[in-house]
Coordinates of C-alpha atoms and ligand atoms in Angstrom, one line a residue:
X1 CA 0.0 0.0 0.0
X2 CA 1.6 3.5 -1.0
X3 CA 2.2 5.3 2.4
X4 CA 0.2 8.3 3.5
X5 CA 1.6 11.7 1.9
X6 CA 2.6 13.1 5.5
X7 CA 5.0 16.1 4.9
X8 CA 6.6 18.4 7.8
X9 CA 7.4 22.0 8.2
X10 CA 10.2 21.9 10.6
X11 CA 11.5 25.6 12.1
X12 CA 13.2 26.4 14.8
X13 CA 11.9 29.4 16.9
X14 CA 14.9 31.3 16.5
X15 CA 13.3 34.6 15.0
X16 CA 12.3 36.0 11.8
X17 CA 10.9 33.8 9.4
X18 CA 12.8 33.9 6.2
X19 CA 11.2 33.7 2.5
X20 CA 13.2 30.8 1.7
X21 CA 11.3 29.1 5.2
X22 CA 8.3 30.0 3.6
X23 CA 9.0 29.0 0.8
X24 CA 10.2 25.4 2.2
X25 CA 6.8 25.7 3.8
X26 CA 4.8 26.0 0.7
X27 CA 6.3 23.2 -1.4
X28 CA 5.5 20.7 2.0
X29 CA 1.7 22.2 2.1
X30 CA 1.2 22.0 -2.0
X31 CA 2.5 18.6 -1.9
X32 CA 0.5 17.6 1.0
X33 CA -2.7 19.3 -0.4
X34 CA -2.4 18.2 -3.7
X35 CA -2.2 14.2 -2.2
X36 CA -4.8 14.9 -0.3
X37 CA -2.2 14.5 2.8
X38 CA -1.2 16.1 6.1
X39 CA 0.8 19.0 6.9
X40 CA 2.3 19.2 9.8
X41 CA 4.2 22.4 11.6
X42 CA 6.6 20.9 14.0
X43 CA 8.8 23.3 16.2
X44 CA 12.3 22.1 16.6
X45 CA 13.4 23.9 19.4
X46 CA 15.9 21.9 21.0
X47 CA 18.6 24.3 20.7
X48 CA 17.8 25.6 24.3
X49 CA 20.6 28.5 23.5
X50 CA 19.1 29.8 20.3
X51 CA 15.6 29.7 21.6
X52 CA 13.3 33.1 21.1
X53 CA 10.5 34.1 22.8
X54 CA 7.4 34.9 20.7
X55 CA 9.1 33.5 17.6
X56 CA 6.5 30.3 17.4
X57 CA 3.9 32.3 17.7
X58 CA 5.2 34.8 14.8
X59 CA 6.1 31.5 12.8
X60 CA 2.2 30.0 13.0
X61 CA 0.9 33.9 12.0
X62 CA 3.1 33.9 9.1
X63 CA 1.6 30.6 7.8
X64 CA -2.1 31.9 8.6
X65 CA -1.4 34.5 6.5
X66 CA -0.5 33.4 3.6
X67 CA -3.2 31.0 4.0
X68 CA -1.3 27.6 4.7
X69 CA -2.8 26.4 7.7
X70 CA -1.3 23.0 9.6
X71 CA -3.4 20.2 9.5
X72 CA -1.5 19.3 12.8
X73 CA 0.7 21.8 15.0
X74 CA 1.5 22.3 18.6
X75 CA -1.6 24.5 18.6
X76 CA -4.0 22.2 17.2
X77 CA -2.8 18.7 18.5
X78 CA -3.3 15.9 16.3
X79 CA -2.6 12.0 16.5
X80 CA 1.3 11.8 16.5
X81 CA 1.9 15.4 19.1
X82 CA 3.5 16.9 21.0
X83 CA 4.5 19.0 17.9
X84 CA 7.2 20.5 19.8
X85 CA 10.4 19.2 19.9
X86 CA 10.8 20.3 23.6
X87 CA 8.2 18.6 25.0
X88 CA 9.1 14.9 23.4
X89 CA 12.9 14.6 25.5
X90 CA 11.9 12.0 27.1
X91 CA 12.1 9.9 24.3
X92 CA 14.9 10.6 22.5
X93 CA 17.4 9.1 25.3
X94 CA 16.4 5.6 24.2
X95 CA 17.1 6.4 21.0
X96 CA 20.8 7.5 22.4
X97 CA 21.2 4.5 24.3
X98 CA 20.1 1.9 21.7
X99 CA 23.0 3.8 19.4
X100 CA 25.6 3.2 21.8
X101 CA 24.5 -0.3 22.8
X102 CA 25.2 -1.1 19.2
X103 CA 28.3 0.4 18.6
X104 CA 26.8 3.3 16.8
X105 CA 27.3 5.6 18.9
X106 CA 29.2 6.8 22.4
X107 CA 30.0 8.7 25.3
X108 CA 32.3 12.2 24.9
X109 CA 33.5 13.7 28.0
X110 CA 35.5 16.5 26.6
X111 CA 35.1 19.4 28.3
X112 CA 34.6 22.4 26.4
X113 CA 38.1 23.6 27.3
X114 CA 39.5 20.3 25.7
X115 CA 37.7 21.0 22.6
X116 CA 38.9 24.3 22.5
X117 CA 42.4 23.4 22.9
X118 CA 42.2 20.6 20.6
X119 CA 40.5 23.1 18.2
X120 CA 43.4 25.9 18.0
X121 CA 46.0 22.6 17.7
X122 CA 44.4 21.1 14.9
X123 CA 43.4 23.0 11.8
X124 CA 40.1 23.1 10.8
X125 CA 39.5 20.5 13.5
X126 CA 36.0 18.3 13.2
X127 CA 35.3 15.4 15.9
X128 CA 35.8 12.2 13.9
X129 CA 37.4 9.4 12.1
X130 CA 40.4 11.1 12.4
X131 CA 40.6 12.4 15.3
X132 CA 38.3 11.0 17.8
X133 CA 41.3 8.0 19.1
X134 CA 42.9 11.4 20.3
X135 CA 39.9 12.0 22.4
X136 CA 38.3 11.4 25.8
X137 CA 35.5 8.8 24.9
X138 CA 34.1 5.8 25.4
X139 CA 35.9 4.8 22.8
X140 CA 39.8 5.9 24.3
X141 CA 38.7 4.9 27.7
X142 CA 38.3 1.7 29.3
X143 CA 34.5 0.4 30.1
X144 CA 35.4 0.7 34.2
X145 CA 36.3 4.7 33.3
X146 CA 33.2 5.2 31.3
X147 CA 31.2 3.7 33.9
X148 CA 32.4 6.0 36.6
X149 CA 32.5 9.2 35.1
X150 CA 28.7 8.3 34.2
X151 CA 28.3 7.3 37.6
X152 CA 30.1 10.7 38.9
X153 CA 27.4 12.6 36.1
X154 CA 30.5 14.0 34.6
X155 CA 29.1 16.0 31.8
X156 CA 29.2 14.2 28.7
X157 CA 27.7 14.0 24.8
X158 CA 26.7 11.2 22.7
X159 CA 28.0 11.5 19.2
X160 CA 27.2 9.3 16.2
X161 CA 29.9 6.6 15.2
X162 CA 30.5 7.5 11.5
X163 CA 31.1 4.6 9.8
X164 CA 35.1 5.0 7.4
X165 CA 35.2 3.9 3.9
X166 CA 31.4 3.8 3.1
X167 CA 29.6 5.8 0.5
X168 CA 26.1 6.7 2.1
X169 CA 23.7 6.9 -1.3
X170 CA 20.2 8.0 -1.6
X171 CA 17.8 8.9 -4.2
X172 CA 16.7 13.0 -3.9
X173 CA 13.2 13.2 -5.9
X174 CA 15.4 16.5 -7.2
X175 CA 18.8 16.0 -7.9
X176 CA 18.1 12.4 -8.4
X177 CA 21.3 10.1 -7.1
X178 CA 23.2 11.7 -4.3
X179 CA 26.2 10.0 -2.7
X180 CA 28.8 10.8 0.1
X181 CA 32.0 9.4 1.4
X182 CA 31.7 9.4 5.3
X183 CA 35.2 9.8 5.8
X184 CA 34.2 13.3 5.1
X185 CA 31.2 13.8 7.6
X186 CA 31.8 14.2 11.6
X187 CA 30.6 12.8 14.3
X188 CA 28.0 14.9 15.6
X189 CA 26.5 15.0 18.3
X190 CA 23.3 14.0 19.2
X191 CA 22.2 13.6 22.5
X192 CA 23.8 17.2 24.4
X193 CA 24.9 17.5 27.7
X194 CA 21.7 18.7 28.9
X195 CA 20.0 15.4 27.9
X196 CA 18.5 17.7 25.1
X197 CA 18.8 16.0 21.4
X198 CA 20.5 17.5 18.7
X199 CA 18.5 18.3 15.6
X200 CA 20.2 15.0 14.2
X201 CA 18.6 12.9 16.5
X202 CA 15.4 14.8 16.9
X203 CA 14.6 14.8 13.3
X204 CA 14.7 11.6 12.4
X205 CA 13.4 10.3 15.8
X206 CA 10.2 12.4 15.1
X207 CA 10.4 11.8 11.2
X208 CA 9.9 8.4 12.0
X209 CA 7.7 9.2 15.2
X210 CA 5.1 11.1 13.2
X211 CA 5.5 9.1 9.8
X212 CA 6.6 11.7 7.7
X213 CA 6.6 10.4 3.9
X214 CA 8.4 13.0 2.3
X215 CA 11.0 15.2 3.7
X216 CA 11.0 18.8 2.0
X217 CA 13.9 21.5 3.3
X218 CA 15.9 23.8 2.2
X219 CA 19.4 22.2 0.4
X220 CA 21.5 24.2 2.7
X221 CA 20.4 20.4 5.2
X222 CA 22.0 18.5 2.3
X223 CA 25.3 17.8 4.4
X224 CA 23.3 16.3 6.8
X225 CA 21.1 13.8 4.7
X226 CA 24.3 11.0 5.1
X227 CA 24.1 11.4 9.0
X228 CA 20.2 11.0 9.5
X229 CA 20.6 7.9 6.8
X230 CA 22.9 6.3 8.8
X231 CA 21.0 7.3 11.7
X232 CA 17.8 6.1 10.0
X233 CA 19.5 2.8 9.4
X234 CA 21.4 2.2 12.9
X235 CA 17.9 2.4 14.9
X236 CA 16.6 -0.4 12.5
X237 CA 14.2 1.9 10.3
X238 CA 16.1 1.7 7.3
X239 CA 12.6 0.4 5.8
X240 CA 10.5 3.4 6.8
X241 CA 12.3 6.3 5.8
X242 CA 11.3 9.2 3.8
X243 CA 11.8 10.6 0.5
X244 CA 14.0 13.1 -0.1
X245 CA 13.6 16.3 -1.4
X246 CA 16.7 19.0 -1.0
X247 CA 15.3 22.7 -2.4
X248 CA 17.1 24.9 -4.5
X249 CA 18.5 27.9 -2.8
X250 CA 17.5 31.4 -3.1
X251 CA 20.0 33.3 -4.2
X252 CA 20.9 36.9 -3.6
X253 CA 20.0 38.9 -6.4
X254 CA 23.4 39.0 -8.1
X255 CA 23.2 35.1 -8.2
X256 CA 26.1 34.6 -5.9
X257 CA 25.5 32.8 -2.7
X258 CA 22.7 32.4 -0.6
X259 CA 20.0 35.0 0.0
X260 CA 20.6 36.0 4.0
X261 CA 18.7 39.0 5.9
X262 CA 21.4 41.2 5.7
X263 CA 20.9 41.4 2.0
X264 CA 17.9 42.7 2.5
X265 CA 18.7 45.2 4.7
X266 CA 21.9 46.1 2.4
X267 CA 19.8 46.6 -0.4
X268 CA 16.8 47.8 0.6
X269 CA 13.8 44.6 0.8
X270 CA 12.3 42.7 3.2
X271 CA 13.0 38.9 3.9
X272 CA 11.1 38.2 6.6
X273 CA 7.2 37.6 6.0
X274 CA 5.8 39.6 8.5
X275 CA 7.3 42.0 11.1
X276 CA 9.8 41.0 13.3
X277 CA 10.6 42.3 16.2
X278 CA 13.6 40.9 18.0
X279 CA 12.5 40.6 21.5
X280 CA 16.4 41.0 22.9
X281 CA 17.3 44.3 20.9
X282 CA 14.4 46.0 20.3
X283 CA 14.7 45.9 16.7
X284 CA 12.1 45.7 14.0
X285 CA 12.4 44.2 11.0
X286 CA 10.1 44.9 8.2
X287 CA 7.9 41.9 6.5
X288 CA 6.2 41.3 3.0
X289 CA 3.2 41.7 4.9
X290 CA 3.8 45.2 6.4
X291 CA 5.5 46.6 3.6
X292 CA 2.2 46.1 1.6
X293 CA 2.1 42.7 0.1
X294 CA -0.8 40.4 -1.0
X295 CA -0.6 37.3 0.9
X296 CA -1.8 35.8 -2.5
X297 CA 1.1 37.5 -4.5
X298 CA 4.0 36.4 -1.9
X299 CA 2.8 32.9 -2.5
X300 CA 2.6 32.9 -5.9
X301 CA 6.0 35.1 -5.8
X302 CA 7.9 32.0 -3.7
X303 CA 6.1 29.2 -5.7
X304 CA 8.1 30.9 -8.5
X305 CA 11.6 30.4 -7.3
X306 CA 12.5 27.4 -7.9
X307 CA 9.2 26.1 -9.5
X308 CA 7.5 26.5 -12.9
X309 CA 4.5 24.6 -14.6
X310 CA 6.6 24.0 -18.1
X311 CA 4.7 26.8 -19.5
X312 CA 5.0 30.8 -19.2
X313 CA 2.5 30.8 -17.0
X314 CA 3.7 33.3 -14.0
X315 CA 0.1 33.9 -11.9
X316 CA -0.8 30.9 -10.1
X317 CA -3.4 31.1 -7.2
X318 CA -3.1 28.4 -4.1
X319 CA -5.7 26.3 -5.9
X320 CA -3.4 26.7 -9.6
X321 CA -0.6 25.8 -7.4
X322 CA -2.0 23.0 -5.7
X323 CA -3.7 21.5 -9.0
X324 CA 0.0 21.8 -11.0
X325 CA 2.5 21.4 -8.3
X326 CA 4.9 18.1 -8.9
X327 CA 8.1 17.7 -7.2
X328 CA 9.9 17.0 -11.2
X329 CA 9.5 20.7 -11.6
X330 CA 11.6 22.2 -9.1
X331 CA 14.7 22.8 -10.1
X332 CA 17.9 21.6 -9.0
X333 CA 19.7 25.2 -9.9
X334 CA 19.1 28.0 -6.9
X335 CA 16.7 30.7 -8.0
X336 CA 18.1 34.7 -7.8
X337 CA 15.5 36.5 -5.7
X338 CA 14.6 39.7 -7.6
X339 CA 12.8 42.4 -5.6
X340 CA 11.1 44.1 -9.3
X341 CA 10.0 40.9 -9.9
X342 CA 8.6 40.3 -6.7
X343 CA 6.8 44.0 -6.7
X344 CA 5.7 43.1 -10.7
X345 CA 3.4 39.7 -8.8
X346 CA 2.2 42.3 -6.3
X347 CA 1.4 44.3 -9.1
X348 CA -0.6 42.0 -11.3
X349 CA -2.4 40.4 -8.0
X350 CA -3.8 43.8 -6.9
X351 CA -4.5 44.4 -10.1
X352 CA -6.2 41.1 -11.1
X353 CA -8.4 41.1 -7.7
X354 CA -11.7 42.3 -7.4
X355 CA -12.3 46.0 -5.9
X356 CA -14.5 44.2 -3.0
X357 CA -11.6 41.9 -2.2
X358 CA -8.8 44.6 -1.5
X359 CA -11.5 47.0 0.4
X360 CA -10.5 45.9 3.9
X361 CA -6.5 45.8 3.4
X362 CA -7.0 48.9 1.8
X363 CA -9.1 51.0 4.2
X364 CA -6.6 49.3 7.0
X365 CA -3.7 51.1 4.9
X366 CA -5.9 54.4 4.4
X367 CA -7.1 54.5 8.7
X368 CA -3.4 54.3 9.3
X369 CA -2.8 57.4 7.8
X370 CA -5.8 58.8 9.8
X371 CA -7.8 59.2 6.0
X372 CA -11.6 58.6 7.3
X373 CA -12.9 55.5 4.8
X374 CA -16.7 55.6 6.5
X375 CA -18.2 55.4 2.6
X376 CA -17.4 51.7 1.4
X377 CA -19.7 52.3 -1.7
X378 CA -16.8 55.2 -2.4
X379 CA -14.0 53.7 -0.9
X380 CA -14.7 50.7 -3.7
X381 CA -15.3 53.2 -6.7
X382 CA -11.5 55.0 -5.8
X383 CA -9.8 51.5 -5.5
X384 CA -11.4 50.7 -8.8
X385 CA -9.9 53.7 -10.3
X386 CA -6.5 53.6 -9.2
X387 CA -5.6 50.0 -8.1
X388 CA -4.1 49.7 -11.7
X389 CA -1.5 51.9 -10.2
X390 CA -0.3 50.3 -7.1
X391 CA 2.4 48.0 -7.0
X392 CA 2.2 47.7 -2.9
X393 CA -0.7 47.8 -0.7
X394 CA 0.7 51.1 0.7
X395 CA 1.0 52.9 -2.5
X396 CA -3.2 52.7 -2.4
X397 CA -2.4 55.9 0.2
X398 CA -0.5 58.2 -1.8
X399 CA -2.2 57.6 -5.1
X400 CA -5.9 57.3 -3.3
X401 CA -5.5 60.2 -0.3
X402 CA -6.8 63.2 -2.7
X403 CA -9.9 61.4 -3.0
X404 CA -10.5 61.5 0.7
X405 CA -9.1 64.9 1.3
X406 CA -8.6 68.4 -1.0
X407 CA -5.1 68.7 -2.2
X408 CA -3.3 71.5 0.7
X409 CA -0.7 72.4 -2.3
X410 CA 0.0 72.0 -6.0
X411 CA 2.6 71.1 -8.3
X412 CA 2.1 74.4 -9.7
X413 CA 5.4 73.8 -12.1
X414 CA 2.9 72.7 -14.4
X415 CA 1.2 75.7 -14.6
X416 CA 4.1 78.7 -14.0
X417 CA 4.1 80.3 -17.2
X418 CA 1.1 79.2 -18.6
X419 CA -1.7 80.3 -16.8
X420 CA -4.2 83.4 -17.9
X421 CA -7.1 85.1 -16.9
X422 CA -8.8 83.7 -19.4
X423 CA -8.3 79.9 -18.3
X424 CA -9.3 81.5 -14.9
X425 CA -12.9 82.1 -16.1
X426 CA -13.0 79.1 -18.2
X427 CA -12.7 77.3 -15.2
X428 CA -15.0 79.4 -13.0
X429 CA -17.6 79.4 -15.5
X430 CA -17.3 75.5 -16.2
X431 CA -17.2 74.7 -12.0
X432 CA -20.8 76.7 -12.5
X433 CA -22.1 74.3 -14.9
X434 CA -21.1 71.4 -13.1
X435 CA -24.2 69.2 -12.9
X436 CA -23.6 65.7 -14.5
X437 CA -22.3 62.9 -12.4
X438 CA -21.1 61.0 -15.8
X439 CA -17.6 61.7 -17.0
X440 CA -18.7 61.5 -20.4
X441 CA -20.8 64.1 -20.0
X442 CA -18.5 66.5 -18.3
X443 CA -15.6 65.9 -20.8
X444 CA -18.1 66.8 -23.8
X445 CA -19.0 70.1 -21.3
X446 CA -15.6 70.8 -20.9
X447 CA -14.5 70.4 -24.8
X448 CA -17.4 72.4 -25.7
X449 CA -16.8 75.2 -23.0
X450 CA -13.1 75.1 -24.1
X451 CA -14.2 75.6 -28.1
X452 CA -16.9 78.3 -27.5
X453 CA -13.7 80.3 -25.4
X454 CA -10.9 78.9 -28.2
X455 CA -9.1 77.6 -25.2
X456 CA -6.9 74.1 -26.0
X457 CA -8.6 71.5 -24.2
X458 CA -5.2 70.1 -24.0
X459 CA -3.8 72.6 -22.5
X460 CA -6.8 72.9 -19.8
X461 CA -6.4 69.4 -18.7
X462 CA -3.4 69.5 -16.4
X463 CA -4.4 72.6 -14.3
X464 CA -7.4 70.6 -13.8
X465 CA -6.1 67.5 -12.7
X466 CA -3.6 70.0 -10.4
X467 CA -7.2 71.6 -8.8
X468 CA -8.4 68.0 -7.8
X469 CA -5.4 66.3 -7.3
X470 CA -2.5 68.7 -6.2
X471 CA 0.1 66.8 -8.6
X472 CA 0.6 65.1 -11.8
X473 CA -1.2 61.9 -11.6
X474 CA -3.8 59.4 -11.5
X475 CA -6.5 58.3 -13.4
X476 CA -8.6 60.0 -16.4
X477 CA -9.0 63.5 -15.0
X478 CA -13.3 63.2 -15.4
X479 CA -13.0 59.9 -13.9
X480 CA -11.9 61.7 -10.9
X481 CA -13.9 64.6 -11.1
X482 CA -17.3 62.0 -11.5
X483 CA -16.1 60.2 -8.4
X484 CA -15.4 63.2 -6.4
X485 CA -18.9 64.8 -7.6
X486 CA -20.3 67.9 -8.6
X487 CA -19.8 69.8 -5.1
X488 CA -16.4 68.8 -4.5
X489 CA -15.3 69.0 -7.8
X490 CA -16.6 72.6 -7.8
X491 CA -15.2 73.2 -4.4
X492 CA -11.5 72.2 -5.2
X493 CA -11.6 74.1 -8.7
X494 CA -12.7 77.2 -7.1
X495 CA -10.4 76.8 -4.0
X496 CA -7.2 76.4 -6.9
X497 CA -8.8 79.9 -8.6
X498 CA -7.6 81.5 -5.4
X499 CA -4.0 80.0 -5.4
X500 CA -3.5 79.8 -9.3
X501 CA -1.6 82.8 -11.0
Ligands
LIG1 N1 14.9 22.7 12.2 C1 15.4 22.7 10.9 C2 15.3 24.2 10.4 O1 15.3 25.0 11.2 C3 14.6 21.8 10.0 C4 15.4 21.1 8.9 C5 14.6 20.0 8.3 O2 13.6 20.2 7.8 O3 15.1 18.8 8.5 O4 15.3 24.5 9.2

C-alpha cells in the first residue's frame, strides 16, 4: 500500500521567518494538499541557547497569513503530538542509548576547554574518524572509566559513530542520485549534555515518530542527509524512511551565494514575512506583509523560485498551485531573488483582484494614515480607479489620499508660465455648470466650454487634474472629477482659482 503523503514544516523558533522558510513551507503544504495528505508544523526547538520568545507564535501567524494552515501543529494537536520538539525529550534518550548499545554511537566527555584546545591545535578540526582515538571517549577509555565518570554525572555528549570507507547513497526526488563518502562527515553530536537531542537525533526520531513520507527542506540540510541515513538505518528503520527532497537555494539577487537578511537590509527589501521584532534588541524588522504585500502574491511570488508549470504561465493562485505542483519541476539550480520581480506579482495580484476583495486591506492602509474611509460604496469606486497603479498595498495611500481629502498644495510647475485670466474664467464658469455625475458628460461640457472660449482643451487638462489632485497623476482627469462629484469637484476648482496665477 503506497504510504500516506505526510509532509513536515520543521523551524526552529529562532526569529524571523525567512522567504526561503516559507517557501520550504509551501512546497511541503502543495504537496500535502495536492495528495490529499497532512501538513504538519513541527517546532524544533531543542537548541535551548538559540531559543526566542514569541518566535512560534510569529512563525504560525506567518503561515495563517499566507493562507497555509497546519493540518496538525503544537496549537491544534493531532494523533502523533506533542508537535514540539521540547516537550518529546523524554524519548529521544532511548534512541541515544540503543545507538551506543550497538556500537553506533558513544559517550564524549570532553570538556569544552579540551575542545577548545584541541580546536586551536588542529586546523580546521572536526570530531571524527580522524581524530576521535585522540579524544576522551568511550571509545579511548576503558568500560570501568566510562562507567564512573557516568556514575560521577561527569558532563558528557553522545555523538554518532560514522562509519570509514562507506559511501552513504540516496535517491533525492530533485537532484536524483546523491552519494557521500563518510570519511568526510563528523561525528556529531546527538544527544547534548543537557539530555536535550541535537536536531540529528530529533529529526529523524520524530520523522519516523510522526510518519513523515516525504522530507521537503531547504538544500542548505543536504550535508546532513548522510548522517540521519545512517542514523535512519542504525535504529533499525532503514525500511521506513522518507523521500528526499533537497530545495534549490534562493539566491541573492546578483546570483552569488545564498539570500541572507542582511541582504535585504543592504539593499533595501524585506525577507522576513511579517514584522519581526527581535524581543532582545528591540529591533524591527520589516515583512512582506507590512510593507504592503498580498498574501496571495508572496505565494505565488515563492512558488516561483525554484518552480515553474513547463509553461510561461507566471500567476498561479493556491488552488493553480496546488492542482499543477509536482516535485519533477523544481529545479535543481538556486533561484536569484529579484525584488522588481517580486513588486511586478504584487502588481498584477492587486491588479487582477476584485475592488471588493482589496476593500479591507486597503481601508486598514488608508485608517493608518488617519484618512476617514466611513463610505465603502466610495472607498470601492477609488480602488477601482487607481488599483491599476499600485504595486504595494501602501502605494493605495499616496495615489488614493486626494480622494478623501482636498489637495493643501499644487505642483504648480505645471502651470508657471502658462496660466491666464482667461483659463481662470474658463474654469470658474465650467465649475458653475457642473451638474452631470457621468464623465462623459462632463468631458463633452468641458470640450465644448473650451471651443466656444478657443481655449486648447489640452492645455486645460493639467491645471485641472492639479485643482483636484495637487500633482501630476492618477486616473482619467473626469474619472476623478465623476467620483469626487459635482460639489467637491466645484469646491476644489474654485479653491485652486484663489491660489492659481
Ligand atoms: N529545524 C530545521 C530548520 O530550522 C529543519 C530542517 C529539516 O527540515 O530537516 O530548518
Amino acid at each position: 500500500m503506497e504510504k500516506k503523503v505526510r509532509v513536515r514544516f520543521a523551524p526552529s523558533p529562532t526569529g524571523g521567518l525567512h522567504l526561503g522558510g516559507v517557501r520550504t513551507a509551501l512546497f511541503n503544504y502543495l504537496f500535502a494538499k495536492k495528495h490529499n495528505g497532512a501538513f504538519i508544523l513541527r517546532i524544533e526547538d531543542t537548541d535551548q541557547t538559540r531559543f526566542v520568545p514569541g518566535a512560534e507564535d510569529y512563525i504560525a501567524s506567518c503561515l495563517k497569513w499566507c493562507g497555509m494552515e497546519p493540518d496538525e501543529s503544537p496549537e491544534l494537536g493531532g494523533n502523533y503530538g506533542p508537535y514540539r520538539q521540547s516537550e518529546r525529550k523524554s524519548t529521544y534518550k532511548q534512541y541515544a542509548d540503543q545507538l551506543i548499545l550497538d556500537g553506533y554511537a558513544y559517550y564524549a566527555f570532553d570538556t569544552p576547554e579540551e575542545l577548545d584546545s584541541k580546536r586551536k591545535e588542529v586546523p580546521n578540526f572536526t570530531y571524527g574518524l580522524a581524530t576521535r582515538g585522540q579524544m576522551r571517549n568511550s571509545l579511548t577509555l576503558s568500560e570501568a572509566e566510562v562507567e564512573d565518570l557516568l556514575a560521577a554525572n561527569t558532563p558528557h555528549v553522545v555523538r554518532i559513530k560514522i562509519p570509514e570507507n562507506e559511501v552513504v547513497s540516496f535517491t533525492d526526488l530533485i537532484r536524483g542520485h546523491v552519494s557521500f563518502d563518510t570519511n568526510l562527515v563528523d561525528d556529531k553530536v546527538l544527544l547534548k549534555a543537557d539530555g536535550m537531542p541535537t536536531y540529528h537525533l530529533a529529526v529523524v526520531a520524530d520523522d519516523r515518530a510522526m510518519e513523515i513520507s516525504h522530507v521537503f527542506r531547504g538544500e542548505e540540510w543536504l550535508p546532513s542527509a548522510p548522517i540521519h541515513i545512517l542514523l535512519w538505518r542504525y535504529l533499525g528503520w532503514g525500511d521506513e524512511m522518507p523521500a528526499w527532497v533537497h530545495l534549490p537555494l534562493i539566491l541573492k539577487p546578483d546570483g552569488h551565494g545564498k539570500l541572507s537578511k542582511r541582504d535585504g537590509d543592504r539593499l533595501g527589501f524585506p525577507v522576513y514575512a511579517q514584522n519581526w521584532t527581535d524581543p532582545k534588541t528591540g529591533d524591527l524588522t520589516k515583512g512582506f506583509k507590512e510593507l504592503g504585500f498580498m498574501p496571495e502574491a508572496f505565494v505565488n511570488l515563492l512558488a516561483m523560485l525554484g518552480w515553474n508549470d513547463g509553461t510561461d504561465q507566471e500567476l498561479f493562485s493556491m488552488a493553480d498551485l496546488i492542482d499543477k505542483f509536482s516535485v519533477e519541476r523544481i529545479s535543481k539550480a538556486g533561484a536569484k531573488f529579484d525584488f522588481e520581480k517580486a513588486k511586478w506579482y504584487n502588481h498584477e495580484w492587486i491588479k487582477n483582484t476584485a475592488a471588493a476583495d482589496l476593500l479591507e486591506p486597503v481601508k486598514a492602509v488608508l485608517l493608518a494614515q488617519d484618512v476617514s474611509v466611513a463610505d465603502d460604496e466610495y472607498t470601492l469606486k477609488v480602488i477601482d480607479l487607481i488599483k491599476d497603479r499600485c504595486n504595494l498595498l501602501l502605494d493605495f495611500y499616496p495615489q488614493s489620499a486626494y480622494f478623501f481629502t482636498a489637495p493643501q498644495a499644487y505642483d504648480l510647475t505645471a502651470v508657471k508660465g502658462k496660466w491666464s485670466p482667461e483659463k481662470a474664467s474658463f474654469f470658474k464658469d465650467f465649475a458653475a455648470g457642473l451638474a452631470s455625475l457621468s464623465p462623459v458628460v462632463q468631458e463633452e461640457q468641458f470640450k465644448a466650454l473650451a471651443a466656444e472660449r478657443a481655449l486648447k482643451p489640452g492645455e486645460l487638462m493639467l491645471p485641472f487634474r492639479l485643482m483636484l489632485v495637487g500633482g501630476k497623476f492618477g486616473p482619467g482627469v473626469f474619472d476623478i472629477s465623476a467620483a469626487l462629484g459635482v460639489e467637491e469637484t466645484r469646491k476644489r476648482i474654485q479653491h485652486a482659482l484663489t491660489v492659481f496665477e
